[in-house]
């Protein structure tokens, strides 16, 4: 009899331990609230800030100042909080158009909203943004007139530059059109003006570009040192884009290039070209359309 009692006690403790272990292994999971974020809307003062076109692809979400994550838009986001909380949404893009380099676009304002979160319920948020008040625009080029910024034809010598065209316009009345062929396989164009103090008080310099293209295009800067002389000018190419059938927008990060160059002033330059294969052009003719180029900095 005593033996049976001992076995019953041992069995009871084992059952309790097993039950407790199940609770530890499979604890009750919290039921999240959900936040559905639509795409951002950008508003601009057209006269001072140019086009409101954008390519905001991601949202960077923080809850009460604590970073939660980066999500592709539109996004349904689970949040393990309840009650009123302050959500901060930052507009994200792909640096230099590369999917592997998501970044918050530093020139767009954060969007804040207080939401009463409830488990298993969804709040829909339609964020808006605008340029930060301290954003500076070195130039805004909508290509609406022939008096545009990109009139310094660098190469080939004597070549015709871009045209202001009403063909396949992105927005407004016209866009820039570059036409290449086997006689003119590439074109290198730069701004007539040079821009100074781009990193004097801030930490970011970006070039925004709307484009559609049948060939690759690369962008860069021409750095100039005051006083001239040997080595006083240098051309650096880095970011670019590949052919795209539909209009697209890209954000080129020129910060490191300008910081490392350490020149006194800069022109913005780009080169469009028909690629070659086995010494022959891959296309007989090609077109590049550009619009709404902005050089922005802090």
XYZ file of N, CA, C and O in Angstrom, residues 44 83 92 99 125 140 153 180 189 208 218 224 230 272 293 295 297:
68
model
N 4.143 69.226 -52.576
C 5.234 70.181 -52.759
C 4.669 71.549 -53.118
O 3.549 71.670 -53.607
N -3.820 50.082 -26.709
C -4.033 51.421 -26.188
C -3.440 52.474 -27.100
O -3.036 52.198 -28.231
N 10.696 55.678 -47.063
C 11.912 54.980 -47.482
C 11.984 54.811 -48.985
O 10.968 54.696 -49.674
N 17.879 47.604 -54.715
C 16.978 47.011 -53.727
C 17.675 46.648 -52.431
O 17.051 46.639 -51.361
N -3.663 53.636 -42.158
C -2.964 54.922 -42.098
C -2.572 55.325 -43.516
O -1.977 54.527 -44.251
N 16.422 72.960 -59.846
C 15.262 72.138 -60.200
C 15.077 72.271 -61.699
O 14.936 73.373 -62.210
N 27.833 70.430 -73.475
C 28.107 69.179 -74.197
C 29.598 68.872 -74.070
O 30.436 69.552 -74.649
N 20.345 58.657 -79.672
C 21.649 58.100 -80.029
C 21.493 57.208 -81.259
O 20.426 56.662 -81.522
N 26.829 64.999 -71.093
C 26.301 66.336 -70.853
C 26.496 66.725 -69.395
O 26.415 65.882 -68.501
N 17.707 63.769 -57.696
C 16.466 63.087 -58.039
C 16.269 63.147 -59.554
O 16.458 64.209 -60.158
N 24.775 56.779 -66.929
C 25.512 56.914 -65.678
C 25.634 58.388 -65.323
O 25.746 59.243 -66.195
N 35.782 70.932 -59.341
C 36.685 72.021 -59.720
C 37.325 72.629 -58.474
O 36.630 72.876 -57.473
N 46.996 72.346 -62.969
C 47.037 70.905 -63.158
C 46.303 70.185 -62.023
O 46.537 70.462 -60.851
N 24.993 59.040 -71.528
C 24.118 58.019 -72.098
C 24.876 57.327 -73.222
O 25.569 57.990 -74.004
N 14.702 66.769 -62.808
C 15.979 66.540 -62.136
C 16.156 67.604 -61.053
O 16.058 68.797 -61.330
N 18.713 68.736 -57.686
C 19.896 68.557 -56.840
C 19.555 69.142 -55.479
O 19.392 70.352 -55.326
N 20.098 69.248 -51.108
C 21.119 69.084 -50.067
C 20.675 69.814 -48.803
O 19.751 70.621 -48.822
